[in-house]
PDB file of C-alpha atoms in Angstrom:
ATOM      1  CA  UNK W  20     -18.156  23.047  12.469  1.00 90.00           C
ATOM      2  CA  UNK W  21     -17.921  20.129  10.029  1.00 95.00           C
ATOM      3  CA  UNK W  22     -18.610  16.533   9.481  1.00 95.00           C
ATOM      4  CA  UNK W  23     -16.576  13.715   7.934  1.00 96.00           C
ATOM      5  CA  UNK W  24     -18.016   9.920   6.897  1.00 96.00           C
ATOM      6  CA  UNK W  25     -16.175   6.818   6.615  1.00 96.00           C
ATOM      7  CA  UNK W  26     -16.510   3.387   5.169  1.00 95.00           C
ATOM      8  CA  UNK W  27     -14.233   0.831   6.076  1.00 94.00           C
ATOM      9  CA  UNK W  28     -14.539  -3.347   5.551  1.00 93.00           C
ATOM     10  CA  UNK W  29     -12.238  -5.678   8.051  1.00 89.00           C
ATOM     11  CA  UNK W  30      -9.866  -8.221   6.295  1.00 79.00           C
ATOM     12  CA  UNK W  31      -9.585 -11.947   7.868  1.00 69.00           C
ATOM     13  CA  UNK W  32      -6.810 -12.830   9.251  1.00 64.00           C
ATOM     14  CA  UNK W  33      -3.543 -11.361  10.964  1.00 63.00           C
ATOM     15  CA  UNK W  34      -3.350  -7.698  11.215  1.00 66.00           C
ATOM     16  CA  UNK W  35      -0.056  -7.717  10.187  1.00 78.00           C
ATOM     17  CA  UNK W  36       0.634  -5.191   7.882  1.00 84.00           C
ATOM     18  CA  UNK W  37       4.414  -6.966   6.489  1.00 84.00           C
ATOM     19  CA  UNK W  38       2.199 -10.008   5.977  1.00 87.00           C
ATOM     20  CA  UNK W  39       0.057  -8.601   3.451  1.00 92.00           C
ATOM     21  CA  UNK W  40       0.378  -7.432  -0.098  1.00 94.00           C
ATOM     22  CA  UNK W  41      -0.803  -3.846  -1.370  1.00 95.00           C
ATOM     23  CA  UNK W  42      -2.030  -1.994  -4.269  1.00 96.00           C
ATOM     24  CA  UNK W  43      -3.245   2.087  -4.448  1.00 96.00           C
ATOM     25  CA  UNK W  44      -1.960   2.919  -7.977  1.00 95.00           C
ATOM     26  CA  UNK W  45       0.940   5.053  -8.763  1.00 92.00           C
ATOM     27  CA  UNK W  46       1.885   5.295  -5.086  1.00 92.00           C
ATOM     28  CA  UNK W  47       2.074   1.504  -3.156  1.00 94.00           C
ATOM     29  CA  UNK W  48       3.212  -1.954  -4.538  1.00 92.00           C
ATOM     30  CA  UNK W  49       3.655  -4.676  -2.412  1.00 88.00           C
ATOM     31  CA  UNK W  50       5.906  -3.573   0.263  1.00 82.00           C
ATOM     32  CA  UNK W  51       6.572   0.105  -0.259  1.00 76.00           C
ATOM     33  CA  UNK W  52       9.144   0.257   2.857  1.00 74.00           C
ATOM     34  CA  UNK W  53      12.228  -0.194   1.266  1.00 76.00           C
ATOM     35  CA  UNK W  54      11.647   1.894  -2.054  1.00 78.00           C
ATOM     36  CA  UNK W  55      10.247   4.979  -1.216  1.00 82.00           C
ATOM     37  CA  UNK W  56      12.271   8.029   0.504  1.00 82.00           C
ATOM     38  CA  UNK W  57      11.800   8.492   4.970  1.00 79.00           C
ATOM     39  CA  UNK W  58       8.753  10.411   4.921  1.00 81.00           C
ATOM     40  CA  UNK W  59       6.869   9.357   1.505  1.00 84.00           C
ATOM     41  CA  UNK W  60       3.432   7.218   2.475  1.00 87.00           C
ATOM     42  CA  UNK W  61       3.477   3.778   3.172  1.00 86.00           C
ATOM     43  CA  UNK W  62       7.341   4.099   4.779  1.00 86.00           C
ATOM     44  CA  UNK W  63       6.132   3.290   8.258  1.00 86.00           C
ATOM     45  CA  UNK W  64       4.275   0.083   7.706  1.00 87.00           C
ATOM     46  CA  UNK W  65       3.455   0.250  11.633  1.00 86.00           C
ATOM     47  CA  UNK W  66       1.833   3.663  11.025  1.00 88.00           C
ATOM     48  CA  UNK W  67      -2.122   2.891  12.241  1.00 91.00           C
ATOM     49  CA  UNK W  68      -3.924   5.206   8.804  1.00 93.00           C
ATOM     50  CA  UNK W  69      -2.822   4.805   5.930  1.00 94.00           C
ATOM     51  CA  UNK W  70      -5.302   7.243   4.172  1.00 96.00           C
ATOM     52  CA  UNK W  71      -4.706   9.348   0.966  1.00 95.00           C
ATOM     53  CA  UNK W  72      -6.345  11.321  -1.461  1.00 94.00           C
ATOM     54  CA  UNK W  73      -8.339   9.753  -4.468  1.00 94.00           C
ATOM     55  CA  UNK W  74      -7.017  12.632  -6.658  1.00 92.00           C
ATOM     56  CA  UNK W  75      -3.386  11.557  -5.926  1.00 93.00           C
ATOM     57  CA  UNK W  76      -4.311   8.300  -7.665  1.00 94.00           C
ATOM     58  CA  UNK W  77      -4.500   8.052 -11.381  1.00 93.00           C
ATOM     59  CA  UNK W  78      -7.341   5.482 -10.325  1.00 94.00           C
ATOM     60  CA  UNK W  79      -9.568   5.573  -7.185  1.00 95.00           C
ATOM     61  CA  UNK W  80      -9.133   1.947  -6.021  1.00 97.00           C
ATOM     62  CA  UNK W  81      -7.340   0.223  -2.906  1.00 97.00           C
ATOM     63  CA  UNK W  82      -5.864  -3.499  -2.480  1.00 97.00           C
ATOM     64  CA  UNK W  83      -4.774  -6.090  -0.148  1.00 95.00           C
ATOM     65  CA  UNK W  84      -3.895  -9.663  -0.722  1.00 94.00           C
ATOM     66  CA  UNK W  85      -2.824 -12.250   1.720  1.00 92.00           C
ATOM     67  CA  UNK W  86      -0.297 -14.490   0.302  1.00 92.00           C
ATOM     68  CA  UNK W  87      -1.319 -17.388   3.057  1.00 90.00           C
ATOM     69  CA  UNK W  88      -4.622 -17.525   2.074  1.00 90.00           C
ATOM     70  CA  UNK W  89      -4.088 -16.546  -2.155  1.00 92.00           C
ATOM     71  CA  UNK W  90      -7.211 -14.011  -0.910  1.00 93.00           C
ATOM     72  CA  UNK W  91      -7.452 -10.352  -2.056  1.00 95.00           C
ATOM     73  CA  UNK W  92     -10.142  -7.457  -0.832  1.00 95.00           C
ATOM     74  CA  UNK W  93     -10.492  -4.406  -2.918  1.00 96.00           C
ATOM     75  CA  UNK W  94     -12.106  -1.788  -2.661  1.00 96.00           C
ATOM     76  CA  UNK W  95     -13.325   1.443  -4.855  1.00 96.00           C
ATOM     77  CA  UNK W  96     -14.796   4.749  -5.339  1.00 94.00           C
ATOM     78  CA  UNK W  97     -17.555   4.783  -8.588  1.00 88.00           C
ATOM     79  CA  UNK W  98     -18.527   7.875  -8.540  1.00 86.00           C
ATOM     80  CA  UNK W  99     -15.127  10.188  -8.391  1.00 83.00           C
ATOM     81  CA  UNK W 100     -15.060  14.003  -8.619  1.00 83.00           C
ATOM     82  CA  UNK W 101     -12.023  15.437  -7.460  1.00 82.00           C
ATOM     83  CA  UNK W 102     -13.484  19.092  -7.578  1.00 88.00           C
ATOM     84  CA  UNK W 103     -11.754  21.360  -4.469  1.00 90.00           C
ATOM     85  CA  UNK W 104     -10.509  24.651  -4.085  1.00 88.00           C
ATOM     86  CA  UNK W 105      -7.512  27.227  -4.303  1.00 86.00           C
ATOM     87  CA  UNK W 106      -7.154  26.902  -0.134  1.00 88.00           C
ATOM     88  CA  UNK W 107      -6.925  23.649   0.240  1.00 88.00           C
ATOM     89  CA  UNK W 108      -3.224  23.164  -0.110  1.00 88.00           C
ATOM     90  CA  UNK W 109      -2.142  22.671   4.155  1.00 86.00           C
ATOM     91  CA  UNK W 110      -2.426  20.608   6.868  1.00 89.00           C
ATOM     92  CA  UNK W 111      -4.744  23.212   8.542  1.00 89.00           C
ATOM     93  CA  UNK W 112      -8.412  21.901   9.206  1.00 92.00           C
ATOM     94  CA  UNK W 113     -11.054  22.585   6.179  1.00 93.00           C
ATOM     95  CA  UNK W 114     -14.356  22.428   6.521  1.00 94.00           C
ATOM     96  CA  UNK W 115     -15.976  23.096   3.019  1.00 92.00           C
ATOM     97  CA  UNK W 116     -18.442  21.680   0.656  1.00 93.00           C
ATOM     98  CA  UNK W 117     -16.447  22.160  -2.439  1.00 94.00           C
ATOM     99  CA  UNK W 118     -14.318  19.662  -0.853  1.00 94.00           C
ATOM    100  CA  UNK W 119     -15.411  16.890  -3.342  1.00 94.00           C
ATOM    101  CA  UNK W 120     -12.503  14.562  -3.237  1.00 95.00           C
ATOM    102  CA  UNK W 121     -12.237  11.155  -0.543  1.00 96.00           C
ATOM    103  CA  UNK W 122      -9.447   9.473   0.444  1.00 97.00           C
ATOM    104  CA  UNK W 123      -8.453   5.707  -0.101  1.00 96.00           C
ATOM    105  CA  UNK W 124      -6.342   3.229   2.303  1.00 96.00           C
ATOM    106  CA  UNK W 125      -6.230   0.941   5.262  1.00 95.00           C
ATOM    107  CA  UNK W 126      -6.314   1.878   8.715  1.00 93.00           C
ATOM    108  CA  UNK W 127      -4.080  -0.976  11.164  1.00 90.00           C
ATOM    109  CA  UNK W 128      -6.058  -1.546  13.797  1.00 83.00           C
ATOM    110  CA  UNK W 129      -6.619  -5.262  15.923  1.00 78.00           C
ATOM    111  CA  UNK W 130      -7.759  -5.963  12.199  1.00 84.00           C
ATOM    112  CA  UNK W 131      -6.573  -5.080   9.170  1.00 91.00           C
ATOM    113  CA  UNK W 132      -9.216  -2.671   7.359  1.00 93.00           C
ATOM    114  CA  UNK W 133      -9.832  -1.260   3.916  1.00 95.00           C
ATOM    115  CA  UNK W 134     -11.272   2.062   4.045  1.00 97.00           C
ATOM    116  CA  UNK W 135     -12.506   4.954   2.504  1.00 97.00           C
ATOM    117  CA  UNK W 136     -13.344   8.651   3.982  1.00 97.00           C
ATOM    118  CA  UNK W 137     -15.119  11.226   2.535  1.00 96.00           C
ATOM    119  CA  UNK W 138     -14.174  14.319   1.851  1.00 96.00           C
ATOM    120  CA  UNK W 139     -10.663  13.209   2.010  1.00 93.00           C
ATOM    121  CA  UNK W 140      -8.584  13.514   5.139  1.00 95.00           C
ATOM    122  CA  UNK W 141      -5.118  12.389   4.377  1.00 94.00           C
ATOM    123  CA  UNK W 142      -2.750  11.171   6.828  1.00 91.00           C
ATOM    124  CA  UNK W 143      -0.562   9.858   8.677  1.00 91.00           C
ATOM    125  CA  UNK W 144       1.650  11.277   6.106  1.00 89.00           C
ATOM    126  CA  UNK W 145       0.506  13.873   3.637  1.00 89.00           C
ATOM    127  CA  UNK W 146       1.878  15.790   0.555  1.00 85.00           C
ATOM    128  CA  UNK W 147       0.568  18.845   1.494  1.00 84.00           C
ATOM    129  CA  UNK W 148       3.212  18.797   4.591  1.00 76.00           C
ATOM    130  CA  UNK W 149       7.481  17.983   4.943  1.00 68.00           C
ATOM    131  CA  UNK W 150       6.519  15.445   7.954  1.00 67.00           C
ATOM    132  CA  UNK W 151       3.726  13.094   8.926  1.00 64.00           C
ATOM    133  CA  UNK W 152       0.651  15.038   9.653  1.00 82.00           C
ATOM    134  CA  UNK W 153      -2.431  14.904   9.111  1.00 91.00           C
ATOM    135  CA  UNK W 154      -4.623  17.025   7.087  1.00 93.00           C
ATOM    136  CA  UNK W 155      -7.863  17.038   8.181  1.00 94.00           C
ATOM    137  CA  UNK W 156     -11.414  17.534   5.572  1.00 95.00           C
ATOM    138  CA  UNK W 157     -15.020  18.282   6.256  1.00 95.00           C
ATOM    139  CA  UNK W 158     -18.151  19.304   5.249  1.00 96.00           C
ATOM    140  CA  UNK W 159     -20.336  22.318   6.714  1.00 96.00           C
ATOM    141  CA  UNK W 160     -22.737  20.823   9.089  1.00 96.00           C
ATOM    142  CA  UNK W 161     -25.469  23.039   7.923  1.00 94.00           C
ATOM    143  CA  UNK W 162     -29.416  22.272   7.495  1.00 95.00           C
ATOM    144  CA  UNK W 163     -30.296  20.412   4.144  1.00 93.00           C
ATOM    145  CA  UNK W 164     -26.476  19.709   3.970  1.00 93.00           C
ATOM    146  CA  UNK W 165     -25.608  15.945   3.090  1.00 93.00           C
ATOM    147  CA  UNK W 166     -23.399  14.165   1.137  1.00 95.00           C
ATOM    148  CA  UNK W 167     -22.485  10.755  -0.759  1.00 94.00           C
ATOM    149  CA  UNK W 168     -20.833   8.832  -2.578  1.00 94.00           C
ATOM    150  CA  UNK W 169     -21.106   5.039  -4.795  1.00 94.00           C
ATOM    151  CA  UNK W 170     -17.995   2.491  -3.623  1.00 95.00           C
ATOM    152  CA  UNK W 171     -17.882  -0.909  -5.064  1.00 94.00           C
ATOM    153  CA  UNK W 172     -15.911  -3.887  -3.116  1.00 92.00           C
ATOM    154  CA  UNK W 173     -15.117  -7.063  -4.136  1.00 94.00           C
ATOM    155  CA  UNK W 174     -13.116 -10.359  -2.900  1.00 94.00           C
ATOM    156  CA  UNK W 175     -11.432 -13.454  -5.034  1.00 93.00           C
ATOM    157  CA  UNK W 176      -9.166 -16.186  -4.488  1.00 95.00           C
ATOM    158  CA  UNK W 177      -5.800 -15.285  -6.209  1.00 95.00           C
ATOM    159  CA  UNK W 178      -3.258 -17.398  -6.899  1.00 95.00           C
ATOM    160  CA  UNK W 179      -0.265 -14.330  -7.166  1.00 96.00           C
ATOM    161  CA  UNK W 180      -0.076 -10.520  -6.326  1.00 96.00           C
ATOM    162  CA  UNK W 181       0.481  -9.607 -10.502  1.00 95.00           C
ATOM    163  CA  UNK W 182      -3.175 -11.474 -10.593  1.00 96.00           C
ATOM    164  CA  UNK W 183      -4.709  -9.686  -8.430  1.00 96.00           C
ATOM    165  CA  UNK W 184      -3.110  -6.300  -9.109  1.00 95.00           C
ATOM    166  CA  UNK W 185      -4.526  -7.102 -12.686  1.00 96.00           C
ATOM    167  CA  UNK W 186      -8.222  -7.655 -11.287  1.00 95.00           C
ATOM    168  CA  UNK W 187      -8.260  -5.004  -8.981  1.00 96.00           C
ATOM    169  CA  UNK W 188      -6.998  -2.231 -12.229  1.00 95.00           C
ATOM    170  CA  UNK W 189      -9.185  -3.723 -14.611  1.00 95.00           C
ATOM    171  CA  UNK W 190     -12.483  -3.795 -12.647  1.00 95.00           C
ATOM    172  CA  UNK W 191     -12.163  -0.777 -11.102  1.00 94.00           C
ATOM    173  CA  UNK W 192     -11.155   0.858 -14.841  1.00 94.00           C
ATOM    174  CA  UNK W 193     -14.279  -0.913 -16.303  1.00 92.00           C
ATOM    175  CA  UNK W 194     -16.633   0.481 -13.497  1.00 89.00           C
ATOM    176  CA  UNK W 195     -14.996   4.080 -13.812  1.00 87.00           C
ATOM    177  CA  UNK W 196     -15.235   4.025 -17.516  1.00 83.00           C
ATOM    178  CA  UNK W 197     -13.624   7.161 -18.376  1.00 81.00           C
ATOM    179  CA  UNK W 198     -14.187   8.583 -21.642  1.00 83.00           C
ATOM    180  CA  UNK W 199     -11.036   9.448 -23.131  1.00 82.00           C
ATOM    181  CA  UNK W 200     -10.294  13.599 -24.639  1.00 83.00           C
ATOM    182  CA  UNK W 201     -10.863  14.398 -27.904  1.00 88.00           C
ATOM    183  CA  UNK W 202      -7.027  14.615 -29.333  1.00 88.00           C
ATOM    184  CA  UNK W 203      -5.514  16.355 -32.648  1.00 92.00           C
ATOM    185  CA  UNK W 204      -3.381  13.528 -33.225  1.00 92.00           C
ATOM    186  CA  UNK W 205      -1.705  15.069 -36.012  1.00 94.00           C
ATOM    187  CA  UNK W 206      -0.999  18.619 -33.876  1.00 93.00           C
ATOM    188  CA  UNK W 207       0.295  16.016 -31.421  1.00 91.00           C
ATOM    189  CA  UNK W 208       2.684  14.368 -34.067  1.00 95.00           C
ATOM    190  CA  UNK W 209       3.873  17.634 -35.400  1.00 94.00           C
ATOM    191  CA  UNK W 210       4.934  18.783 -32.002  1.00 93.00           C
ATOM    192  CA  UNK W 211       7.067  15.782 -30.832  1.00 92.00           C
ATOM    193  CA  UNK W 212       8.637  15.906 -34.099  1.00 93.00           C
ATOM    194  CA  UNK W 213       9.509  19.607 -33.683  1.00 92.00           C
ATOM    195  CA  UNK W 214      11.289  18.622 -30.436  1.00 90.00           C
ATOM    196  CA  UNK W 215      13.142  16.075 -31.618  1.00 91.00           C
ATOM    197  CA  UNK W 216      13.923  17.976 -34.398  1.00 90.00           C
ATOM    198  CA  UNK W 217      15.574  20.512 -31.739  1.00 87.00           C
ATOM    199  CA  UNK W 218      17.438  18.180 -29.602  1.00 83.00           C
ATOM    200  CA  UNK W 219      18.272  15.502 -32.116  1.00 70.00           C
ATOM    201  CA  UNK W 220      20.779  16.974 -33.145  1.00 61.00           C
TER     202      UNK W 220
END
């Protein structure tokens, strides 16, 4: 037996997906219908759920903009922890407390909702399978077990899609405040020169 939790917030205006502009870094820009493969996430804008695992994103943020109202709504997870385990590789429902990732995206009901689910069930399209499907993930129902997460959401007036994208990325990045890992610049330089020398003839 398992459980999950979901936070969602309705966006004002019409629920028509094609009337909105979207951003999920590396996954969804504006309207993806015509620029992604047939089974890709966000290809079918008539679907009801657009939830994707946050560990597929370079930054866990989702944003929607209404160009008619010139407003945007964004949602980001601050306490991201993408840990999981080796068996987390199929569409079969899994119940395990080692799954610490969530999923972000949108729900296309009577009103469009921006949403976060924990742990991260993925659907109506999942990249764990070659066809449209759900990959449901749950935590165990067990005495004393709880789960929690920290989300930030913000809304603002923005005149253009590029301004909305920039705002969503910069605010989410500043909240995430990632620490770059140490790198040996000389080793990187030497390896790059060796690679160029090997293929530069």
